[in-house]
Amino acid sequence: MTTETMTPVTIVGAGPVGLMLANLLSAYNIPVVVIEKNATTVQAPRAVSIDDESLRALQIAGLADPLKAKCAMDYGSVYLGPGRRPFARVSPTSAEYGHPRRSAFAQPELEALLADGLKRFARAEVRFEQEVVGLTQNDNHVTLEVKRSDGSTYMHTSRYVAACDGGRSPLRHMINVGMQGYTYEKKWLIIDLKGTRDNFRETRVYCDPRRPGINLPGPNRTRRFEFMLLEGETDEQVTHPDFISKLLRDHGPDEGIEIVRKQVYTFHARMATDWKKGNVFLLGDAAHLTPPFAGQGLNSGLRDAANLSWKLAAVLNGQMAPAVLESYQQERPEHAWQLIEMAVKLGRVMMPETMFKAHLLEAGFRALQLIPPAHEYITQMRYKPKPRFSKGFFVRDGADLKKTRVGRMLPQPWVETEHDRKTHRLDDILGHGFTLIALTETPETAFEGLPPLPFEEKLGLKRVCIAPRYYNAFPAAPSAATTVRDVYGDFEKHTNAHDVWLLVRPDRYVMACIPRQSPQAAVAELTRLLES
């Protein structure tokens, strides 16, 4: 048995969450090793929906545009009653975070893209056909016993380990962390098709107690159906070709086309009791299991990777103390559980128990169309919990949780740059580190009155001025900050930050609002937090 030199971060599991974490850490210049028991990335369809927050995380890793080229971008949902008449539509038009709210993708293509993306980094390594069979840890490192495909084993030591090894997570069991929540009684049949004849590119949701189901379009003429099993139906019965043919015949023109996968699933709404134990972190399905009704399972895992990656990098690069890592457990579970609850509520809409409840549901949603604010709440997908934290690694500004800008994800508008007069998404200007942003009409004086920031050099803090839409972004005098113009006024609209400087974390969450009139207290609190 051999032992290796210690690795800064080892990721167990080369699924989308593990590979995403590896790409982000590599972008932050942290060496990583990924260990995966399977021979390749996944080849069969699995997750099919990706949201704006996940695309933004991929943008940080430099992979958003390549994935978007493979997606069916920007689609919504139509809810149908028992008579197959539409009674509600979800069709969001805003792109506050720089990308469409909902798009369709193929998980095999995402995983292949992420795996290929690691080839950009000399210090990133993926080891397929290797399985972690043992784990011990102390205050300083984690030791993994790894078994190769030939049966031989070796000891692998890492400063930190990320368990991205799925819902059954062997590593979660090795560190004795349990799950809480519940499992749905009803099973669902998943059917993935290739070469659909159906040109409709919105999701159809069948709110029919006789057979609840979902019909999801995908890229490249793929399509997924999900149907709830009824009382007494068996796995063997519902996966029989004759049974599937009848289902497809009853729900569109796709009877007889190629079936890529048919699988019966049980859905869960569960969460790990701890997301961090010692130097081991749980991410993705290892930390939370989400019903598929909102398409948020994979997206929540990618959020985990975006949250943890910069914190690990800051510690390993000597910019912050290890205490920052505790904020992963503080920040992520609350938002992840909110999305699980949203999925559960959508599931109740999809699965009315009786025809009476189905017709009552339909009538209620039709009535909401007469009330514009309620109608927009549904159509614009405002029921989805906002990406924001009530506790964690930031400095509170005293404002109400629903009104504060602190702990929220920063909007990502289109901005015009000073040197080439071209438009870019804001994150492409911000880079990979911390940013101090000033919304200002006079960029040359944007940071006047700001006290010295003791942490500025250590963090490599970048200063960015954003000029409002109707002002020049190009200062009359030289400025030490990068200057851009808010092309469509979206940044000003969503932040209204003329009275503060915004300190933004690498994951694009606002860490602090520093008041321009009296900045001393906020700077002192930031200094304490960043240097503790």
CSV table of C-alpha atoms in Angstrom, one decimal, residues 93-371:
chain,number,residue,atom,x,y,z
A,93,THR,CA,-38.9,37.1,-19.1
A,94,SER,CA,-36.4,38.6,-16.7
A,95,ALA,CA,-32.7,37.8,-16.6
A,96,GLU,CA,-31.6,39.5,-13.4
A,97,TYR,CA,-28.6,37.3,-13.0
A,98,GLY,CA,-27.5,37.5,-16.6
A,99,HIS,CA,-29.0,34.3,-17.9
A,100,PRO,CA,-32.5,32.8,-18.6
A,101,ARG,CA,-34.4,31.6,-15.6
A,102,ARG,CA,-34.9,28.1,-17.0
A,103,SER,CA,-33.2,26.1,-19.8
A,104,ALA,CA,-33.0,22.5,-20.9
A,105,PHE,CA,-29.8,20.6,-21.1
A,106,ALA,CA,-28.4,17.0,-21.2
A,107,GLN,CA,-26.5,15.9,-18.2
A,108,PRO,CA,-24.0,13.7,-20.2
A,109,GLU,CA,-23.1,16.8,-22.2
A,110,LEU,CA,-22.6,18.9,-19.1
A,111,GLU,CA,-20.4,16.3,-17.4
A,112,ALA,CA,-18.3,15.9,-20.5
A,113,LEU,CA,-17.9,19.6,-20.8
A,114,LEU,CA,-16.9,19.9,-17.2
A,115,ALA,CA,-14.4,17.0,-17.4
A,116,ASP,CA,-12.9,18.5,-20.6
A,117,GLY,CA,-12.8,21.9,-18.9
A,118,LEU,CA,-10.4,20.5,-16.3
A,119,LYS,CA,-7.8,19.9,-19.0
A,120,ARG,CA,-7.2,23.6,-19.0
A,121,PHE,CA,-5.5,23.3,-15.6
A,122,ALA,CA,-2.2,21.5,-15.2
A,123,ARG,CA,-2.9,20.8,-11.5
A,124,ALA,CA,-6.3,19.2,-11.9
A,125,GLU,CA,-6.5,15.4,-12.0
A,126,VAL,CA,-9.4,13.0,-12.4
A,127,ARG,CA,-9.0,9.4,-11.5
A,128,PHE,CA,-11.7,7.1,-12.9
A,129,GLU,CA,-12.3,3.5,-11.7
A,130,GLN,CA,-11.1,4.2,-8.2
A,131,GLU,CA,-13.3,3.9,-5.1
A,132,VAL,CA,-12.9,5.4,-1.6
A,133,VAL,CA,-13.3,2.5,0.8
A,134,GLY,CA,-12.1,4.1,4.0
A,135,LEU,CA,-11.7,7.5,5.7
A,136,THR,CA,-10.0,8.8,8.8
A,137,GLN,CA,-9.3,12.4,9.7
A,138,ASN,CA,-7.7,14.7,12.3
A,139,ASP,CA,-7.6,18.4,12.8
A,140,ASN,CA,-5.1,18.9,9.9
A,141,HIS,CA,-6.0,16.5,7.2
A,142,VAL,CA,-8.2,13.6,5.9
A,143,THR,CA,-6.8,10.3,4.8
A,144,LEU,CA,-8.7,8.2,2.2
A,145,GLU,CA,-8.1,4.6,1.5
A,146,VAL,CA,-8.7,4.2,-2.3
A,147,LYS,CA,-9.2,1.0,-4.2
A,148,ARG,CA,-8.2,0.7,-7.8
A,149,SER,CA,-10.0,-1.3,-10.4
A,150,ASP,CA,-7.4,-4.1,-10.1
A,151,GLY,CA,-8.1,-4.4,-6.4
A,152,SER,CA,-5.0,-2.8,-5.1
A,153,THR,CA,-5.3,0.1,-2.6
A,154,TYR,CA,-3.4,3.2,-1.6
A,155,MET,CA,-3.6,5.9,1.0
A,156,HIS,CA,-4.4,9.4,-0.2
A,157,THR,CA,-4.1,12.4,2.1
A,158,SER,CA,-5.8,15.7,1.6
A,159,ARG,CA,-6.2,18.9,3.5
A,160,TYR,CA,-9.9,19.0,2.7
A,161,VAL,CA,-12.3,16.5,1.1
A,162,ALA,CA,-15.6,17.2,-0.7
A,163,ALA,CA,-18.1,14.4,-0.8
A,164,CYS,CA,-20.0,14.7,-4.1
A,165,ASP,CA,-20.8,11.0,-4.2
A,166,GLY,CA,-24.5,11.0,-4.6
A,167,GLY,CA,-27.7,10.4,-2.6
A,168,ARG,CA,-26.4,7.2,-1.1
A,169,SER,CA,-23.0,8.8,-0.4
A,170,PRO,CA,-20.6,6.3,1.2
A,171,LEU,CA,-18.6,9.2,2.5
A,172,ARG,CA,-21.6,10.5,4.4
A,173,HIS,CA,-21.9,7.2,6.1
A,174,MET,CA,-18.1,7.1,6.8
A,175,ILE,CA,-18.4,10.4,8.8
A,176,ASN,CA,-21.6,9.3,10.5
A,177,VAL,CA,-23.9,11.9,9.2
A,178,GLY,CA,-27.6,11.1,8.9
A,179,MET,CA,-30.4,12.4,6.7
A,180,GLN,CA,-33.8,13.9,7.8
A,181,GLY,CA,-37.0,14.5,5.8
A,182,TYR,CA,-39.3,12.0,4.1
A,183,THR,CA,-39.8,9.9,1.0
A,184,TYR,CA,-42.8,10.0,-1.4
A,185,GLU,CA,-45.1,7.1,-1.2
A,186,LYS,CA,-45.8,7.2,-4.9
A,187,LYS,CA,-43.2,6.0,-7.5
A,188,TRP,CA,-42.7,7.7,-10.9
A,189,LEU,CA,-41.8,6.4,-14.3
A,190,ILE,CA,-39.2,8.3,-16.2
A,191,ILE,CA,-39.1,7.9,-20.0
A,192,ASP,CA,-36.4,9.6,-22.1
A,193,LEU,CA,-36.9,9.8,-25.8
A,194,LYS,CA,-34.7,10.7,-28.8
A,195,GLY,CA,-36.1,12.2,-32.0
A,196,THR,CA,-39.3,13.7,-30.7
A,197,ARG,CA,-42.0,14.6,-33.2
A,198,ASP,CA,-43.5,17.2,-30.9
A,199,ASN,CA,-42.4,20.7,-31.7
A,200,PHE,CA,-43.8,22.3,-28.6
A,201,ARG,CA,-40.9,23.7,-26.6
A,202,GLU,CA,-42.6,24.4,-23.3
A,203,THR,CA,-43.0,21.9,-20.4
A,204,ARG,CA,-46.5,20.5,-20.2
A,205,VAL,CA,-47.7,19.6,-16.6
A,206,TYR,CA,-50.6,17.2,-16.5
A,207,CYS,CA,-52.5,18.0,-13.2
A,208,ASP,CA,-54.8,15.0,-13.6
A,209,PRO,CA,-55.6,12.7,-10.7
A,210,ARG,CA,-56.1,9.9,-13.2
A,211,ARG,CA,-52.4,10.0,-14.1
A,212,PRO,CA,-50.3,13.1,-13.0
A,213,GLY,CA,-47.4,13.6,-15.3
A,214,ILE,CA,-44.8,16.0,-16.9
A,215,ASN,CA,-43.7,16.3,-20.5
A,216,LEU,CA,-40.4,18.1,-20.8
A,217,PRO,CA,-38.7,19.2,-24.1
A,218,GLY,CA,-34.9,19.0,-24.3
A,219,PRO,CA,-32.2,20.0,-26.7
A,220,ASN,CA,-31.6,18.3,-30.1
A,221,ARG,CA,-35.2,16.9,-30.3
A,222,THR,CA,-35.0,15.0,-27.0
A,223,ARG,CA,-38.0,14.7,-24.7
A,224,ARG,CA,-38.7,13.4,-21.2
A,225,PHE,CA,-41.9,12.1,-19.8
A,226,GLU,CA,-42.5,11.6,-16.1
A,227,PHE,CA,-45.7,9.7,-15.0
A,228,MET,CA,-46.9,8.8,-11.5
A,229,LEU,CA,-47.6,5.2,-10.9
A,230,LEU,CA,-51.1,4.4,-9.7
A,231,GLU,CA,-52.2,2.1,-6.9
A,232,GLY,CA,-51.3,-1.5,-7.6
A,233,GLU,CA,-49.0,-0.8,-10.6
A,234,THR,CA,-45.6,-2.6,-10.5
A,235,ASP,CA,-42.2,-1.5,-11.9
A,236,GLU,CA,-42.4,-4.4,-14.4
A,237,GLN,CA,-45.8,-3.5,-15.6
A,238,VAL,CA,-45.2,0.2,-16.2
A,239,THR,CA,-41.8,-0.4,-18.1
A,240,HIS,CA,-43.4,-2.9,-20.5
A,241,PRO,CA,-43.2,-1.7,-24.1
A,242,ASP,CA,-47.0,-2.0,-24.5
A,243,PHE,CA,-47.7,0.1,-21.4
A,244,ILE,CA,-45.2,2.8,-22.5
A,245,SER,CA,-46.6,2.9,-26.0
A,246,LYS,CA,-50.1,3.6,-24.6
A,247,LEU,CA,-48.8,6.4,-22.4
A,248,LEU,CA,-47.0,8.1,-25.3
A,249,ARG,CA,-50.0,7.7,-27.6
A,250,ASP,CA,-52.2,9.4,-25.0
A,251,HIS,CA,-49.7,12.3,-24.5
A,252,GLY,CA,-48.6,13.4,-28.0
A,253,PRO,CA,-47.2,12.2,-31.3
A,254,ASP,CA,-44.1,10.3,-29.9
A,255,GLU,CA,-45.3,6.7,-29.8
A,256,GLY,CA,-42.8,4.4,-31.5
A,257,ILE,CA,-39.7,6.7,-31.4
A,258,GLU,CA,-36.5,5.6,-29.8
A,259,ILE,CA,-36.5,5.2,-26.0
A,260,VAL,CA,-33.2,6.1,-24.5
A,261,ARG,CA,-34.1,5.2,-21.0
A,262,LYS,CA,-37.0,4.0,-18.9
A,263,GLN,CA,-36.7,3.9,-15.2
A,264,VAL,CA,-38.9,3.9,-12.1
A,265,TYR,CA,-37.9,6.3,-9.3
A,266,THR,CA,-38.8,7.0,-5.8
A,267,PHE,CA,-38.6,10.7,-4.9
A,268,HIS,CA,-37.2,12.2,-1.7
A,269,ALA,CA,-37.3,15.4,0.3
A,270,ARG,CA,-34.4,15.0,2.6
A,271,MET,CA,-31.4,16.8,4.0
A,272,ALA,CA,-28.2,15.9,5.8
A,273,THR,CA,-28.1,16.8,9.5
A,274,ASP,CA,-24.6,18.2,9.0
A,275,TRP,CA,-23.0,19.6,5.8
A,276,LYS,CA,-19.5,19.7,7.3
A,277,LYS,CA,-17.8,17.4,9.7
A,278,GLY,CA,-14.2,18.2,10.5
A,279,ASN,CA,-12.5,18.7,7.1
A,280,VAL,CA,-15.1,16.8,5.1
A,281,PHE,CA,-17.9,18.7,3.3
A,282,LEU,CA,-21.1,17.3,1.8
A,283,LEU,CA,-22.3,18.7,-1.5
A,284,GLY,CA,-25.1,17.9,-4.0
A,285,ASP,CA,-27.2,14.8,-3.4
A,286,ALA,CA,-24.9,13.8,-0.6
A,287,ALA,CA,-26.3,16.8,1.3
A,288,HIS,CA,-29.8,17.1,0.0
A,289,LEU,CA,-32.4,15.2,-2.0
A,290,THR,CA,-35.0,17.2,-3.8
A,291,PRO,CA,-38.2,16.1,-5.6
A,292,PRO,CA,-37.9,16.9,-9.3
A,293,PHE,CA,-41.1,19.0,-9.6
A,294,ALA,CA,-39.1,22.2,-9.7
A,295,GLY,CA,-36.0,21.0,-11.5
A,296,GLN,CA,-33.8,22.2,-8.6
A,297,GLY,CA,-31.8,19.1,-7.5
A,298,LEU,CA,-28.8,19.5,-9.7
A,299,ASN,CA,-29.0,23.3,-9.5
A,300,SER,CA,-28.8,23.2,-5.7
A,301,GLY,CA,-25.7,21.1,-5.9
A,302,LEU,CA,-24.1,23.6,-8.3
A,303,ARG,CA,-24.9,26.3,-5.8
A,304,ASP,CA,-23.1,24.3,-3.1
A,305,ALA,CA,-20.0,24.2,-5.3
A,306,ALA,CA,-20.1,27.9,-6.0
A,307,ASN,CA,-20.4,28.7,-2.3
A,308,LEU,CA,-17.7,26.4,-1.0
A,309,SER,CA,-15.1,26.8,-3.7
A,310,TRP,CA,-14.0,30.3,-3.1
A,311,LYS,CA,-13.9,29.8,0.7
A,312,LEU,CA,-11.6,26.8,0.3
A,313,ALA,CA,-9.4,28.8,-2.1
A,314,ALA,CA,-9.2,31.8,0.3
A,315,VAL,CA,-8.1,29.5,3.2
A,316,LEU,CA,-5.6,27.6,1.1
A,317,ASN,CA,-4.2,30.8,-0.5
A,318,GLY,CA,-3.7,32.3,3.0
A,319,GLN,CA,-6.2,35.1,2.4
A,320,MET,CA,-8.6,34.0,5.2
A,321,ALA,CA,-8.6,31.9,8.4
A,322,PRO,CA,-10.3,28.4,8.3
A,323,ALA,CA,-13.2,29.9,10.3
A,324,VAL,CA,-14.7,31.1,7.0
A,325,LEU,CA,-15.4,27.5,6.1
A,326,GLU,CA,-18.0,27.3,8.9
A,327,SER,CA,-20.2,29.6,6.9
A,328,TYR,CA,-20.8,26.9,4.3
A,329,GLN,CA,-23.0,25.1,6.9
A,330,GLN,CA,-24.5,28.4,7.9
A,331,GLU,CA,-25.5,29.6,4.5
A,332,ARG,CA,-26.4,26.8,2.2
A,333,PRO,CA,-28.9,24.5,4.0
A,334,GLU,CA,-31.6,27.2,4.5
A,335,HIS,CA,-31.8,28.1,0.8
A,336,ALA,CA,-31.6,24.5,-0.3
A,337,TRP,CA,-34.5,23.6,2.0
A,338,GLN,CA,-36.5,26.5,0.7
A,339,LEU,CA,-36.2,25.1,-2.8
A,340,ILE,CA,-37.1,21.6,-1.5
A,341,GLU,CA,-40.3,23.1,0.0
A,342,MET,CA,-41.0,24.9,-3.3
A,343,ALA,CA,-40.7,21.6,-5.1
A,344,VAL,CA,-43.0,19.9,-2.6
A,345,LYS,CA,-45.7,22.6,-3.2
A,346,LEU,CA,-45.4,22.3,-6.9
A,347,GLY,CA,-45.8,18.6,-6.5
A,348,ARG,CA,-49.1,19.2,-4.7
A,349,VAL,CA,-50.3,21.3,-7.6
A,350,MET,CA,-49.3,18.6,-10.1
A,351,MET,CA,-50.9,15.8,-8.1
A,352,PRO,CA,-54.5,16.7,-7.1
A,353,GLU,CA,-56.0,13.7,-5.3
A,354,THR,CA,-59.5,13.9,-6.8
A,355,MET,CA,-61.3,15.3,-9.8
A,356,PHE,CA,-63.0,17.8,-7.5
A,357,LYS,CA,-59.7,19.1,-6.3
A,358,ALA,CA,-58.3,19.2,-9.8
A,359,HIS,CA,-61.2,21.3,-11.1
A,360,LEU,CA,-61.0,23.6,-8.0
A,361,LEU,CA,-57.3,24.1,-8.6
A,362,GLU,CA,-58.0,24.9,-12.2
A,363,ALA,CA,-60.6,27.4,-11.3
A,364,GLY,CA,-58.4,29.1,-8.7
A,365,PHE,CA,-55.5,29.6,-11.1
A,366,ARG,CA,-57.9,31.0,-13.7
A,367,ALA,CA,-59.2,33.5,-11.1
A,368,LEU,CA,-55.6,34.6,-10.4
A,369,GLN,CA,-55.3,35.8,-14.0
A,370,LEU,CA,-57.8,38.6,-13.1
A,371,ILE,CA,-55.4,40.0,-10.5
